[in-house]
Amino acid sequence: MKSTDKHRKIIRAATKVFAKKGFFNARISDIAKEAKVADGTIYLYFNNKFDILLSVFEQEIGKLIEHVNLLLEKEASAKTKLEIFITNHLEEMKKNRYLSEVIHIELRQTTKIIREYRKNTFNEYLKIIASIIEEGQADGTFRPDIKPDIAQQVVFGALDEISICWHTDSNCPYTPAQVSAQLTSLFQTGLLTPTP
């Protein structure tokens, strides 16, 4: 097996193990077992468990960034871009249960580690939301008084909480499209009834 394939295999295994056991309870041996490699093989690719977690974010969130940027570059409207980001994130989280759970749980448990990580791919992902807000403010679509960095946290917080629904409640009745329509409407028009 090529080293790049083995690296990806370990990352996929780690994502699953972290989701099931949590970062602090997971052991290198658990990841090795899931990846079907020897424990020592893990250390050929990663320094320690923290390095693996950071690599999960680097690789998996990196793929999300690449994919959503391809979708966004085809659109001119900030309103449409926001909807695309929301829909894409929800669809990806529904498809990838383990990544969804790792993001949900580990970002809360290991915030300091992720925040101090110099590349911090996750922040790059969040900044896509802020850049869409800024673009909409520049062309007059979005309110100028909204702080993009606060808005990005609000949008992502809602997406993160909603995406867990599909993995913790087997009877969750909503599709990503339905949730996206609701969230997009809330973020774009708010809760107030439009005045005539």
Backbone as a printed PyTorch tensor [residue, N CA C, xyz], in Angstrom:
tensor([[[  0.8370,  -1.1920,   0.0000],
         [  0.0000,   0.0000,   0.0000],
         [  0.8760,   1.2480,   0.0000]],

        [[  0.5280,   2.2050,  -0.8650],
         [  1.2920,   3.4490,  -0.9190],
         [  1.1700,   4.1870,   0.4110]],

        [[  2.2070,   4.9780,   0.7350],
         [  2.2030,   5.6810,   2.0220],
         [  1.0540,   6.6830,   2.0990]],

        [[  0.6930,   7.3310,   0.9730],
         [ -0.4170,   8.2910,   1.0080],
         [ -1.7350,   7.5740,   1.2810]],

        [[ -1.9070,   6.3830,   0.7130],
         [ -3.1190,   5.5990,   0.9560],
         [ -3.1970,   5.1800,   2.4180]],

        [[ -2.0630,   4.7730,   2.9720],
         [ -2.0450,   4.3350,   4.3650],
         [ -2.3290,   5.5240,   5.2900]],

        [[ -1.7960,   6.6840,   4.9570],
         [ -2.0420,   7.8950,   5.7320],
         [ -3.5420,   8.1980,   5.7570]],

        [[ -4.1870,   8.1450,   4.5870],
         [ -5.6240,   8.3970,   4.5030],
         [ -6.4130,   7.3610,   5.2890]],

        [[ -5.9720,   6.1270,   5.1980],
         [ -6.6440,   5.0330,   5.9130],
         [ -6.6000,   5.2620,   7.4290]],

        [[ -5.4540,   5.7110,   7.9110],
         [ -5.3060,   5.9900,   9.3490],
         [ -6.1910,   7.1720,   9.7550]],

        [[ -6.2440,   8.1940,   8.9120],
         [ -7.0820,   9.3630,   9.1930],
         [ -8.5510,   8.9530,   9.2690]],

        [[ -9.0020,   8.1380,   8.3120],
         [-10.4010,   7.6780,   8.3320],
         [-10.6850,   6.8640,   9.5890]],

        [[ -9.7470,   5.9950,   9.9340],
         [ -9.9060,   5.1710,  11.1340],
         [ -9.9420,   6.0380,  12.3880]],

        [[ -9.0590,   7.0210,  12.4500],
         [ -8.9970,   7.9090,  13.6180],
         [-10.2930,   8.7090,  13.7600]],

        [[-10.8210,   9.1720,  12.6410],
         [-12.0770,   9.9320,  12.6740],
         [-13.1820,   9.0860,  13.2990]],

        [[-13.2420,   7.8320,  12.8780],
         [-14.2670,   6.9150,  13.4060],
         [-14.0470,   6.6380,  14.8940]],

        [[-12.8170,   6.3860,  15.2780],
         [-12.4970,   6.0710,  16.6770],
         [-12.7450,   7.2860,  17.5730]],

        [[-12.3120,   8.4720,  17.1360],
         [-12.5390,   9.6800,  17.9290],
         [-14.0390,   9.9360,  18.1120]],

        [[-14.8200,   9.6830,  17.0480],
         [-16.2630,   9.9000,  17.1160],
         [-16.9120,   8.9400,  18.1090]],

        [[-16.4570,   7.6970,  18.0910],
         [-17.0640,   6.6820,  18.9570],
         [-16.6060,   6.7810,  20.4090]],

        [[-15.3180,   7.0250,  20.6180],
         [-14.7630,   6.9730,  21.9760],
         [-14.4340,   8.3320,  22.5620]],

        [[-14.3660,   9.3400,  21.7130],
         [-13.9030,  10.6420,  22.1800],
         [-12.3840,  10.6800,  22.1100]],

        [[-11.8490,  11.8610,  21.8990],
         [-10.4010,  11.9900,  21.7290],
         [ -9.6360,  11.4910,  22.9460]],

        [[-10.0570,  11.8940,  24.1350],
         [ -9.2800,  11.5750,  25.3340],
         [ -9.3460,  10.0980,  25.7010]],

        [[-10.4240,   9.4300,  25.3520],
         [-10.5500,   7.9970,  25.6600],
         [ -9.9530,   7.1060,  24.5750]],

        [[ -9.7870,   7.6460,  23.3890],
         [ -9.2390,   6.8450,  22.2800],
         [ -7.7580,   6.5830,  22.5100]],

        [[ -7.3140,   5.3980,  22.0960],
         [ -5.8920,   5.0410,  22.2090],
         [ -5.3220,   4.8320,  20.8050]],

        [[ -4.0410,   4.9880,  20.6960],
         [ -3.3690,   4.7330,  19.4200],
         [ -3.6720,   3.3100,  18.9560]],

        [[ -3.6990,   2.3720,  19.8920],
         [ -3.9670,   0.9710,  19.5320],
         [ -5.3720,   0.8040,  18.9500]],

        [[ -6.3400,   1.6220,  19.4260],
         [ -7.7020,   1.5720,  18.8800],
         [ -7.6990,   2.0120,  17.4140]],

        [[ -6.9470,   3.0730,  17.1510],
         [ -6.8570,   3.5980,  15.7800],
         [ -6.1590,   2.5800,  14.8800]],

        [[ -5.0800,   1.9990,  15.3710],
         [ -4.3440,   0.9920,  14.5910],
         [ -5.2370,  -0.1970,  14.2710]],

        [[ -6.0080,  -0.6400,  15.2430],
         [ -6.9130,  -1.7810,  15.0380],
         [ -7.9630,  -1.4640,  13.9870]],

        [[ -8.5510,  -0.2700,  14.0770],
         [ -9.5680,   0.1460,  13.1120],
         [ -8.9750,   0.2800,  11.7110]],

        [[ -7.7330,   0.7600,  11.6380],
         [ -7.0640,   0.9430,  10.3390],
         [ -6.4460,  -0.3540,   9.8130]],

        [[ -6.4380,  -1.3890,  10.6860],
         [ -5.8400,  -2.6830,  10.3300],
         [ -4.3540,  -2.5450,  10.0020]],

        [[ -3.6650,  -1.7990,  10.8830],
         [ -2.2060,  -1.6610,  10.7700],
         [ -1.6100,  -1.9080,  12.1520]],

        [[ -0.3180,  -2.1230,  12.1910],
         [  0.3670,  -2.3090,  13.4800],
         [  0.4350,  -0.9710,  14.2170]],

        [[  0.4430,  -1.0390,  15.5460],
         [  0.5270,   0.1910,  16.3470],
         [  1.7100,   1.0570,  15.9200]],

        [[  2.8510,   0.4140,  15.6890],
         [  4.0640,   1.1420,  15.3190],
         [  3.9350,   1.8810,  14.0010]],

        [[  3.0650,   1.3750,  13.1100],
         [  2.8690,   2.0240,  11.8010],
         [  2.3170,   3.4310,  11.9800]],

        [[  1.4740,   3.6090,  12.9860],
         [  0.8840,   4.9300,  13.2340],
         [  1.9890,   5.9690,  13.4250]],

        [[  3.0470,   5.5690,  14.1520],
         [  4.1220,   6.5140,  14.4700],
         [  5.0370,   6.8090,  13.2810]],

        [[  4.8830,   6.0800,  12.2080],
         [  5.6120,   6.4090,  10.9760],
         [  5.0070,   7.6440,  10.3090]],

        [[  3.7400,   7.9040,  10.6300],
         [  3.0100,   8.9970,   9.9860],
         [  2.6630,  10.1420,  10.9280]],

        [[  2.5460,   9.8350,  12.2170],
         [  2.1100,  10.8400,  13.1840],
         [  2.9640,  10.7840,  14.4440]],

        [[  3.1710,  11.9440,  15.0700],
         [  3.9810,  12.0050,  16.2850],
         [  3.2400,  11.4690,  17.5060]],

        [[  1.9410,  11.7780,  17.5830],
         [  1.1420,  11.3890,  18.7410],
         [ -0.3370,  11.5400,  18.4000]],

        [[ -1.1770,  11.3380,  19.4030],
         [ -2.6320,  11.3970,  19.1960],
         [ -3.0980,  12.8050,  18.8250]],

        [[ -2.4860,  13.8300,  19.4160],
         [ -2.8450,  15.2120,  19.0800],
         [ -2.5380,  15.5000,  17.6100]],

        [[ -1.4290,  14.9950,  17.1540],
         [ -1.0390,  15.1670,  15.7520],
         [ -2.0690,  14.5230,  14.8290]],

        [[ -2.5850,  13.3770,  15.2330],
         [ -3.6060,  12.6930,  14.4320],
         [ -4.8780,  13.5400,  14.3850]],

        [[ -5.3060,  14.0580,  15.5400],
         [ -6.5190,  14.8760,  15.5720],
         [ -6.3740,  16.1040,  14.6800]],

        [[ -5.2330,  16.7620,  14.7660],
         [ -4.9990,  17.9370,  13.9250],
         [ -4.9960,  17.5570,  12.4510]],

        [[ -4.4750,  16.3790,  12.1480],
         [ -4.4620,  15.9060,  10.7610],
         [ -5.8610,  15.5860,  10.2730]],

        [[ -6.7180,  15.0960,  11.1750],
         [ -8.1280,  14.8560,  10.8120],
         [ -8.7530,  16.1660,  10.3720]],

        [[ -8.5540,  17.2150,  11.1780],
         [ -9.1220,  18.5130,  10.8180],
         [ -8.4880,  19.0580,   9.5450]],

        [[ -7.1740,  18.9400,   9.4600],
         [ -6.4540,  19.4530,   8.2850],
         [ -6.9500,  18.7960,   7.0020]],

        [[ -7.0680,  17.4790,   7.0290],
         [ -7.4270,  16.7410,   5.8180],
         [ -8.9240,  16.8180,   5.5160]],

        [[ -9.7530,  16.5020,   6.5190],
         [-11.1910,  16.4350,   6.2720],
         [-11.8140,  17.8170,   6.0750]],

        [[-11.4290,  18.7740,   6.8970],
         [-11.9510,  20.1300,   6.7150],
         [-11.3650,  20.7320,   5.4380]],

        [[-10.1350,  20.3760,   5.1350],
         [ -9.5200,  20.8320,   3.8840],
         [-10.3250,  20.4050,   2.6680]],

        [[-10.8500,  19.1860,   2.7070],
         [-11.6840,  18.6940,   1.6050],
         [-12.9870,  19.4820,   1.5130]],

        [[-13.5570,  19.8180,   2.6760],
         [-14.7860,  20.6280,   2.6840],
         [-14.5280,  22.0050,   2.0650]],

        [[-13.3940,  22.6070,   2.4320],
         [-13.0450,  23.9300,   1.9010],
         [-12.9130,  23.8850,   0.3850]],

        [[-12.1780,  22.8960,  -0.0780],
         [-11.9480,  22.7620,  -1.5220],
         [-13.2630,  22.5960,  -2.2770]],

        [[-14.1370,  21.7330,  -1.7430],
         [-15.4060,  21.4500,  -2.4290],
         [-16.3270,  22.6590,  -2.4300]],

        [[-16.4910,  23.3100,  -1.2660],
         [-17.4300,  24.4310,  -1.2040],
         [-16.9010,  25.6200,  -2.0160]],

        [[-15.5900,  25.8140,  -2.0440],
         [-15.0430,  26.9090,  -2.8520],
         [-15.3070,  26.7040,  -4.3420]],

        [[-15.2660,  25.4620,  -4.7910],
         [-15.5960,  25.1630,  -6.1900],
         [-17.0470,  25.5220,  -6.5020]],

        [[-17.9310,  25.2440,  -5.5540],
         [-19.3450,  25.5740,  -5.7380],
         [-19.5720,  27.0850,  -5.7030]],

        [[-18.8880,  27.7520,  -4.7900],
         [-19.1080,  29.1940,  -4.6070],
         [-18.5690,  30.0280,  -5.7570]],

        [[-17.4850,  29.5630,  -6.3700],
         [-16.8830,  30.3950,  -7.4330],
         [-17.7730,  30.4890,  -8.6670]],

        [[-18.7920,  29.6340,  -8.7530],
         [-19.7130,  29.6750,  -9.9010],
         [-20.8610,  30.6470,  -9.6760]],

        [[-20.9520,  31.2070,  -8.4600],
         [-22.0680,  32.0810,  -8.1130],
         [-21.6100,  33.5080,  -7.8690]],

        [[-22.4890,  34.4630,  -8.1920],
         [-22.1650,  35.8790,  -7.9710],
         [-22.9200,  36.4410,  -6.7700]],

        [[-24.1030,  35.9150,  -6.4960],
         [-24.9610,  36.4570,  -5.4410],
         [-24.5310,  35.9790,  -4.0590]],

        [[-24.3690,  36.9350,  -3.1270],
         [-23.9970,  36.5860,  -1.7510],
         [-25.1020,  35.7660,  -1.0890]],

        [[-26.3740,  36.0880,  -1.3890],
         [-27.4910,  35.3300,  -0.8210],
         [-27.4200,  33.8710,  -1.2590]],

        [[-27.1510,  33.6580,  -2.5390],
         [-27.0500,  32.2950,  -3.0590],
         [-25.8380,  31.5850,  -2.4780]],

        [[-24.7440,  32.3100,  -2.3330],
         [-23.5270,  31.7140,  -1.7600],
         [-23.7580,  31.2280,  -0.3330]],

        [[-24.4860,  32.0270,   0.4510],
         [-24.7640,  31.6250,   1.8270],
         [-25.6060,  30.3460,   1.8380]],

        [[-26.5820,  30.2980,   0.9590],
         [-27.4290,  29.0990,   0.8720],
         [-26.6110,  27.8810,   0.4390]],

        [[-25.7030,  28.0800,  -0.5120],
         [-24.8480,  26.9840,  -0.9770],
         [-23.9770,  26.4740,   0.1620]],

        [[-23.3740,  27.3900,   0.9130],
         [-22.5160,  26.9770,   2.0280],
         [-23.3180,  26.1560,   3.0300]],

        [[-24.4820,  26.6690,   3.4180],
         [-25.3300,  25.9850,   4.4050],
         [-25.7260,  24.5970,   3.9100]],

        [[-26.2240,  24.5250,   2.6820],
         [-26.6860,  23.2470,   2.1250],
         [-25.5450,  22.2550,   2.0230]],

        [[-24.4070,  22.7110,   1.5090],
         [-23.2670,  21.8150,   1.3360],
         [-22.7890,  21.2630,   2.6780]],

        [[-22.6980,  22.1300,   3.6780],
         [-22.2320,  21.6840,   4.9930],
         [-23.1790,  20.6220,   5.5590]],

        [[-24.4670,  20.8800,   5.5000],
         [-25.4450,  19.9290,   6.0430],
         [-25.3860,  18.5860,   5.3110]],

        [[-25.2690,  18.6460,   3.9960],
         [-25.1970,  17.3980,   3.2160],
         [-23.9470,  16.5980,   3.5720]],

        [[-22.8200,  17.2990,   3.7090],
         [-21.5670,  16.6200,   4.0380],
         [-21.6090,  16.0180,   5.4430]],

        [[-22.2160,  16.7300,   6.3810],
         [-22.2920,  16.2250,   7.7480],
         [-23.2540,  15.0420,   7.8590]],

        [[-24.3050,  15.0550,   7.0440],
         [-25.2310,  13.9060,   7.0610],
         [-24.5400,  12.6780,   6.4800]],

        [[-23.7290,  12.9010,   5.4320],
         [-23.0150,  11.7820,   4.7930],
         [-21.9110,  11.2260,   5.6770]],

        [[-21.1960,  12.1240,   6.3590],
         [-20.0190,  11.7120,   7.1200],
         [-20.2910,  11.8410,   8.6140]],

        [[-20.9680,  10.8460,   9.1460],
         [-21.3680,  10.8520,  10.5600],
         [-20.1790,  11.0460,  11.4930]],

        [[-19.1030,  10.3400,  11.2190],
         [-17.9720,  10.3830,  12.1520],
         [-17.3060,  11.7510,  12.1720]],

        [[-17.1510,  12.3540,  11.0010],
         [-16.5750,  13.7000,  10.9680],
         [-17.4890,  14.6850,  11.6940]],

        [[-18.7880,  14.5610,  11.4770],
         [-19.7540,  15.4290,  12.1410],
         [-19.6090,  15.3420,  13.6560]],

        [[-19.4800,  14.1220,  14.1720],
         [-19.3650,  13.9300,  15.6130],
         [-18.0250,  14.4370,  16.1440]],

        [[-16.9640,  14.2310,  15.3810],
         [-15.6480,  14.7260,  15.8110],
         [-15.6660,  16.2500,  15.8870]],

        [[-16.2230,  16.8950,  14.8760],
         [-16.3150,  18.3550,  14.8910],
         [-17.1310,  18.8100,  16.0960]],

        [[-18.2730,  18.1870,  16.2960],
         [-19.1890,  18.5990,  17.3640],
         [-18.5680,  18.4390,  18.7490]],

        [[-17.9710,  17.2940,  18.9920],
         [-17.4620,  17.0010,  20.3320],
         [-16.0630,  17.5720,  20.5590]],

        [[-15.1620,  17.2950,  19.6250],
         [-13.7650,  17.6400,  19.8720],
         [-13.4790,  19.1280,  19.8250]],

        [[-14.2360,  19.8790,  19.0450],
         [-14.0090,  21.3340,  19.0350],
         [-14.3170,  21.9410,  20.3950]],

        [[-15.1830,  21.2780,  21.1580],
         [-15.5130,  21.7760,  22.4830],
         [-14.5290,  21.2910,  23.5310]],

        [[-13.9610,  20.1110,  23.3190],
         [-13.0460,  19.5360,  24.3090],
         [-11.6000,  19.9700,  24.1050]],

        [[-11.2280,  20.2250,  22.8740],
         [ -9.8190,  20.4980,  22.5760],
         [ -9.6340,  21.8470,  21.8830]],

        [[-10.4830,  22.7930,  22.2430],
         [-10.4520,  24.1020,  21.5870],
         [ -9.0770,  24.7390,  21.6220]],

        [[ -8.3980,  24.6680,  22.7620],
         [ -7.0960,  25.3180,  22.9020],
         [ -6.0890,  24.7480,  21.9100]],

        [[ -6.1090,  23.4380,  21.7380],
         [ -5.1840,  22.7900,  20.8010],
         [ -5.4630,  23.2630,  19.3830]],

        [[ -6.7370,  23.2130,  19.0000],
         [ -7.1060,  23.6020,  17.6430],
         [ -6.8060,  25.0800,  17.4110]],

        [[ -7.1140,  25.9200,  18.4080],
         [ -6.9080,  27.3610,  18.2580],
         [ -5.4430,  27.7070,  18.0720]],

        [[ -4.5930,  26.9520,  18.7380],
         [ -3.1650,  27.2570,  18.6690],
         [ -2.4790,  26.6140,  17.4690]],

        [[ -3.2030,  25.7720,  16.7760],
         [ -2.6030,  25.1020,  15.6240],
         [ -2.3310,  26.1330,  14.5380]],

        [[ -1.1120,  26.2420,  14.0830],
         [ -0.7300,  27.3660,  13.2250],
         [ -1.4540,  27.4010,  11.8840]],

        [[ -1.7880,  26.2520,  11.3180],
         [ -2.4680,  26.2700,  10.0200],
         [ -3.9700,  26.4670,  10.2100]],

        [[ -4.4950,  25.9080,  11.2500],
         [ -5.8930,  26.0430,  11.6340],
         [ -6.8620,  26.0820,  10.4590]],

        [[ -6.9720,  24.9670,   9.7970],
         [ -7.8410,  24.8300,   8.6380],
         [ -9.3000,  25.0970,   9.0020]],

        [[ -9.6800,  24.7590,  10.2170],
         [-11.0610,  24.9640,  10.6210],
         [-11.4300,  26.4460,  10.6060]],

        [[-10.5300,  27.3020,  11.0750],
         [-10.7910,  28.7460,  11.0300],
         [-10.9220,  29.2360,   9.5930]],

        [[-10.1370,  28.6460,   8.7130],
         [-10.2270,  28.9990,   7.2910],
         [-11.6290,  28.6670,   6.7590]],

        [[-12.1460,  27.5320,   7.2040],
         [-13.4930,  27.1190,   6.7910],
         [-14.5390,  28.1140,   7.3000]],

        [[-14.4310,  28.4930,   8.5670],
         [-15.3770,  29.4540,   9.1330],
         [-15.3080,  30.8010,   8.4230]],

        [[-14.1170,  31.1970,   8.0270],
         [-13.9340,  32.5090,   7.3990],
         [-14.6350,  32.6010,   6.0370]],

        [[-14.9450,  31.4590,   5.4510],
         [-15.7220,  31.4780,   4.1980],
         [-17.0720,  32.1280,   4.4670]],

        [[-17.6740,  31.8060,   5.6200],
         [-18.9680,  32.4040,   5.9810],
         [-18.8150,  33.9090,   6.1240]],

        [[-17.7890,  34.3390,   6.8670],
         [-17.5630,  35.7720,   7.0740],
         [-17.3400,  36.4980,   5.7450]],

        [[-16.6070,  35.8540,   4.8430],
         [-16.3280,  36.5110,   3.5480],
         [-17.6040,  36.6550,   2.7160]],

        [[-18.5220,  35.7000,   2.8410],
         [-19.8050,  35.8040,   2.1320],
         [-20.6170,  36.9710,   2.7210]],

        [[-20.6070,  37.0900,   4.0460],
         [-21.3140,  38.2010,   4.7110],
         [-20.7300,  39.5340,   4.2530]],

        [[-19.3990,  39.6330,   4.2330],
         [-18.7350,  40.8760,   3.8090],
         [-19.0750,  41.2220,   2.3640]],

        [[-19.1050,  40.2030,   1.5270],
         [-19.4390,  40.4150,   0.1130],
         [-20.8650,  40.9580,  -0.0090]],

        [[-21.7800,  40.3820,   0.7690],
         [-23.1680,  40.8470,   0.7470],
         [-23.3290,  42.2450,   1.3010]],

        [[-22.4900,  42.5940,   2.2650],
         [-22.5210,  43.9580,   2.8010],
         [-21.9880,  44.9570,   1.7780]],

        [[-20.9700,  44.5540,   1.0620],
         [-20.3550,  45.4560,   0.0690],
         [-21.3160,  45.8000,  -1.0620]],

        [[-22.1790,  44.8340,  -1.4340],
         [-23.1070,  45.1290,  -2.5360],
         [-24.5000,  45.5360,  -2.0400]],

        [[-24.6250,  45.7240,  -0.7060],
         [-25.8900,  46.2070,  -0.1580],
         [-26.9350,  45.1340,   0.1040]],

        [[-26.5770,  43.8660,  -0.0930],
         [-27.5360,  42.7760,   0.1200],
         [-27.7730,  42.5370,   1.6020]],

        [[-26.6890,  42.5390,   2.3950],
         [-26.7920,  42.2740,   3.8290],
         [-26.6100,  43.5650,   4.6270]],

        [[-27.2050,  43.5920,   5.7990],
         [-27.1210,  44.7660,   6.6710],
         [-25.6720,  45.1140,   6.9920]],

        [[-25.3470,  46.4080,   6.9390],
         [-23.9600,  46.8240,   7.1930],
         [-23.5630,  46.7670,   8.6640]],

        [[-24.5610,  46.7030,   9.5720],
         [-24.2470,  46.7250,  10.9970],
         [-23.9150,  45.3430,  11.5640]],

        [[-24.0690,  44.3040,  10.7580],
         [-23.7640,  42.9400,  11.2080],
         [-22.2510,  42.7520,  11.2240]],

        [[-21.7300,  42.1870,  12.2990],
         [-20.2950,  41.9000,  12.3860],
         [-20.0580,  40.5200,  11.7670]],

        [[-19.3100,  40.4400,  10.6660],
         [-19.1160,  39.1580,   9.9780],
         [-18.5380,  38.0510,  10.8560]],

        [[-17.6210,  38.4150,  11.7870],
         [-17.0240,  37.3700,  12.6190],
         [-18.0300,  36.8060,  13.6240]],

        [[-18.9760,  37.6380,  14.0790],
         [-20.0410,  37.1340,  14.9560],
         [-21.0220,  36.3070,  14.1320]],

        [[-21.3640,  36.8140,  12.9530],
         [-22.3060,  36.1040,  12.0790],
         [-21.7890,  34.7160,  11.7230]],

        [[-20.4920,  34.5930,  11.4730],
         [-19.9560,  33.2740,  11.1040],
         [-20.1180,  32.2760,  12.2470]],

        [[-19.9560,  32.7470,  13.4900],
         [-20.1250,  31.8670,  14.6480],
         [-21.5890,  31.4630,  14.8120]],

        [[-22.4940,  32.4000,  14.5830],
         [-23.9290,  32.1180,  14.6940],
         [-24.3420,  31.0930,  13.6430]],

        [[-23.9150,  31.3180,  12.4070],
         [-24.2670,  30.4000,  11.3170],
         [-23.6930,  29.0160,  11.5850]],

        [[-22.3960,  28.9560,  11.9060],
         [-21.7980,  27.6400,  12.1130],
         [-22.3720,  26.9540,  13.3450]],

        [[-22.6450,  27.7130,  14.4060],
         [-23.2290,  27.1260,  15.6120],
         [-24.5470,  26.4400,  15.3100]],

        [[-25.3720,  27.0890,  14.5060],
         [-26.6560,  26.4920,  14.1220],
         [-26.4360,  25.2400,  13.2740]],

        [[-25.5310,  25.3220,  12.3200],
         [-25.2520,  24.1660,  11.4610],
         [-24.7280,  22.9800,  12.2590]],

        [[-23.8570,  23.2720,  13.2100],
         [-23.2570,  22.2230,  14.0220],
         [-24.3160,  21.5080,  14.8670]],

        [[-25.1770,  22.2900,  15.5100],
         [-26.2180,  21.6870,  16.3480],
         [-27.2160,  20.8900,  15.5170]],

        [[-27.6370,  21.4460,  14.3990],
         [-28.6210,  20.7620,  13.5510],
         [-28.0590,  19.4690,  12.9780]],

        [[-26.7920,  19.4920,  12.5610],
         [-26.2250,  18.3170,  11.8950],
         [-26.1470,  17.1030,  12.8110]],

        [[-26.0950,  17.3480,  14.1300],
         [-26.0490,  16.2430,  15.0860],
         [-27.3760,  15.4800,  15.1070]],

        [[-28.4520,  16.1470,  14.7340],
         [-29.7910,  15.5410,  14.7340],
         [-29.8200,  14.2120,  13.9880]],

        [[-29.1450,  14.1390,  12.8630],
         [-29.2060,  12.9190,  12.0390],
         [-28.4480,  11.7570,  12.6570]],

        [[-27.5600,  12.0460,  13.5820],
         [-26.7330,  10.9820,  14.1490],
         [-27.1280,  10.5910,  15.5710]],

        [[-27.9070,  11.4400,  16.2370],
         [-28.3090,  11.1100,  17.6070],
         [-29.7810,  10.7380,  17.6930]],

        [[-30.5490,  11.1060,  16.6800],
         [-31.9760,  10.8180,  16.6760],
         [-32.3370,  10.1350,  15.3730]],

        [[-32.5700,   8.8210,  15.4470],
         [-32.8470,   8.0670,  14.2200],
         [-34.1720,   8.4820,  13.5860]],

        [[-35.0090,   9.1870,  14.3480],
         [-36.3000,   9.6210,  13.8080],
         [-36.2740,  11.0750,  13.3480]],

        [[-35.0930,  11.6480,  13.2110],
         [-34.9840,  13.0450,  12.7680],
         [-35.6900,  13.1830,  11.4160]],

        [[-36.7680,  13.9800,  11.3630],
         [-37.6150,  13.9850,  10.1630],
         [-37.1620,  14.9050,   9.0310]],

        [[-36.0890,  15.6650,   9.2480],
         [-35.7420,  16.7030,   8.2790],
         [-34.6060,  16.2880,   7.3530]],

        [[-34.7220,  16.6840,   6.1090],
         [-33.6550,  16.4540,   5.1350],
         [-32.7220,  17.6660,   5.1720]],

        [[-31.4940,  17.5100,   4.6480],
         [-30.6100,  18.6850,   4.5710],
         [-31.2430,  19.8410,   3.8050]],

        [[-32.0060,  19.5320,   2.7560],
         [-32.6430,  20.5910,   1.9600],
         [-33.6690,  21.3620,   2.7840]],

        [[-34.4620,  20.6400,   3.6020],
         [-35.4610,  21.3080,   4.4370],
         [-34.7960,  22.1910,   5.4970]],

        [[-33.7680,  21.6470,   6.1320],
         [-33.0600,  22.4160,   7.1620],
         [-32.3910,  23.6300,   6.5280]],

        [[-31.7810,  23.4290,   5.3750],
         [-31.1000,  24.5260,   4.6830],
         [-32.0740,  25.6500,   4.3520]],

        [[-33.2560,  25.2900,   3.8720],
         [-34.2530,  26.3080,   3.5200],
         [-34.6480,  27.1240,   4.7520]],

        [[-34.8420,  26.4390,   5.8870],
         [-35.2170,  27.1250,   7.1180],
         [-34.0950,  28.0420,   7.6130]],

        [[-32.8900,  27.4970,   7.6930],
         [-31.7610,  28.2880,   8.2000],
         [-31.4550,  29.4600,   7.2800]],

        [[-31.4830,  29.2130,   5.9780],
         [-31.2010,  30.2940,   5.0300],
         [-32.2220,  31.4160,   5.1980]],

        [[-33.4850,  31.0440,   5.3370],
         [-34.5310,  32.0470,   5.5290],
         [-34.3150,  32.8350,   6.8210]],

        [[-33.9740,  32.1280,   7.8890],
         [-33.7300,  32.7990,   9.1710],
         [-32.5680,  33.7720,   9.0860]],

        [[-31.4800,  33.3210,   8.4700],
         [-30.2870,  34.1760,   8.4150],
         [-30.4560,  35.3370,   7.4350]],

        [[-31.2360,  35.1330,   6.4000],
         [-31.3590,  36.1770,   5.3880],
         [-32.4650,  37.1740,   5.6750]],

        [[-33.5330,  36.7220,   6.3540],
         [-34.6630,  37.6370,   6.5730],
         [-35.0280,  37.8060,   8.0300]],

        [[-34.4700,  36.9770,   8.9270],
         [-34.7730,  37.1090,  10.3490],
         [-36.1370,  36.5440,  10.7050]],

        [[-36.5780,  36.8120,  11.9220],
         [-37.8330,  36.2620,  12.4330],
         [-39.0140,  37.2330,  12.2860]],

        [[-38.7150,  38.4990,  12.0440],
         [-39.7890,  39.4880,  12.0050],
         [-40.6260,  39.3710,  10.7340]],

        [[-41.9130,  39.5750,  10.8750],
         [-42.7960,  39.6260,   9.7100],
         [-42.4440,  40.8880,   8.9180]],

        [[-42.2540,  40.7460,   7.5930],
         [-41.9080,  41.9470,   6.8080],
         [-42.9950,  43.0200,   6.9180]],

        [[-42.5780,  44.2670,   7.0780],
         [-43.5440,  45.3670,   7.1480],
         [-43.9000,  45.7950,   5.7350]],

        [[-45.2020,  46.1310,   5.5060],
         [-45.6240,  46.5330,   4.1500],
         [-45.0200,  47.8520,   3.7370]]])
